[in-house]
Amino acid sequence: MTKELVVITGMSGSGKSIALHALEDAGYYCVDNLPPELLEPLLALETGRGERKLAIAIDVRSGQSLPQLPLLLHGLGDKGIALRLLFLDANDQTLVRRFSETRRRHPLSLPGETADAQTLTQAIARERHLLADLRDRSHVMDSSFLRSAQLVAYVKELIAAPSALLTLVFESFAFKRGVTLDADYVFDVRMLPNPHYEPVLRPLTGRDQPVIEFLDAQPDAQRMLADIEGFLRHWLPAMARDHRSYVTVAIGCTGGQHRSVYLVEKLAAMFNADWSSLRRHRELDGL
């Protein structure tokens, strides 16, 4: 039986097909829209095919069999299968826009419904309700502001992290574009001194040495860094004991360019010696 399984689920229009293609490029055997009741037969079939890595996508297209999925997944750990659950999400406004642009019909649209924003929003609400349990069990990835290439890179980076260890994902974002949906913890650092108001620093980012030196010299920035580090060091061992695979720590400032980027870089470097640490910069990675 295959030893590594990635299950991709999430909201319709959130990029599940893109994520599955990324895994296919990474060497996984991928199956889209697998009915939950065929999961165990598929895993048994893979027994005679060596140590092939497997990725499947399951979502609300499964219809009435979808509620079986959490129970089926729960028993896989006892069979020696390294399971990773990835939930693709996006905010309602983005999902409505994507469906409107592609003129696709939402899988939960009712017969006779027109594909306007109101009925799409109602279908999305129904889908969120049906997927709530799976979302709670999964690592959530917010694709609201991601280009396809960003999503592909993030998925590959995430899956490449060691499955046996807790992986920390440090993510910077701009509050002016909305709070990221995939965070386990959100820290607001907008009260810190802002390099944006220094003309020489304005075009730079929190990864550039002049900005680093500016924030290194700010007592409040160092206090914030120490407070976040202390909080995480206190609670991460408990989360690891609770068999968490991923923890996303989001740091937000006004523009997602200076302060949040600086803190993400610092924190990732601090924790990388003890935990597998990834870094993302939502506003910068898409440039």
GROMACS .gro file of C-alpha atoms in nm, residues 105-106 108-116 118-123 126:
model
   18
  105ARG     CA    1  -2.176   2.675  -1.289
  106HIS     CA    2  -2.111   2.620  -0.918
  108LEU     CA    3  -2.401   2.335  -0.557
  109SER     CA    4  -2.613   2.569  -0.767
  110LEU     CA    5  -2.976   2.467  -0.746
  111PRO     CA    6  -3.175   2.374  -1.059
  112GLY     CA    7  -3.310   2.683  -1.227
  113GLU     CA    8  -3.081   2.926  -1.043
  114THR     CA    9  -2.923   3.200  -1.248
  115ALA     CA   10  -2.548   3.248  -1.209
  116ASP     CA   11  -2.567   3.595  -1.053
  118GLN     CA   12  -2.639   3.654  -0.502
  119THR     CA   13  -2.708   3.293  -0.597
  120LEU     CA   14  -2.334   3.224  -0.625
  121THR     CA   15  -2.283   3.360  -0.274
  122GLN     CA   16  -2.561   3.134  -0.146
  123ALA     CA   17  -2.403   2.830  -0.313
  126ARG     CA   18  -2.370   2.598   0.142
   0.00000   0.00000   0.00000
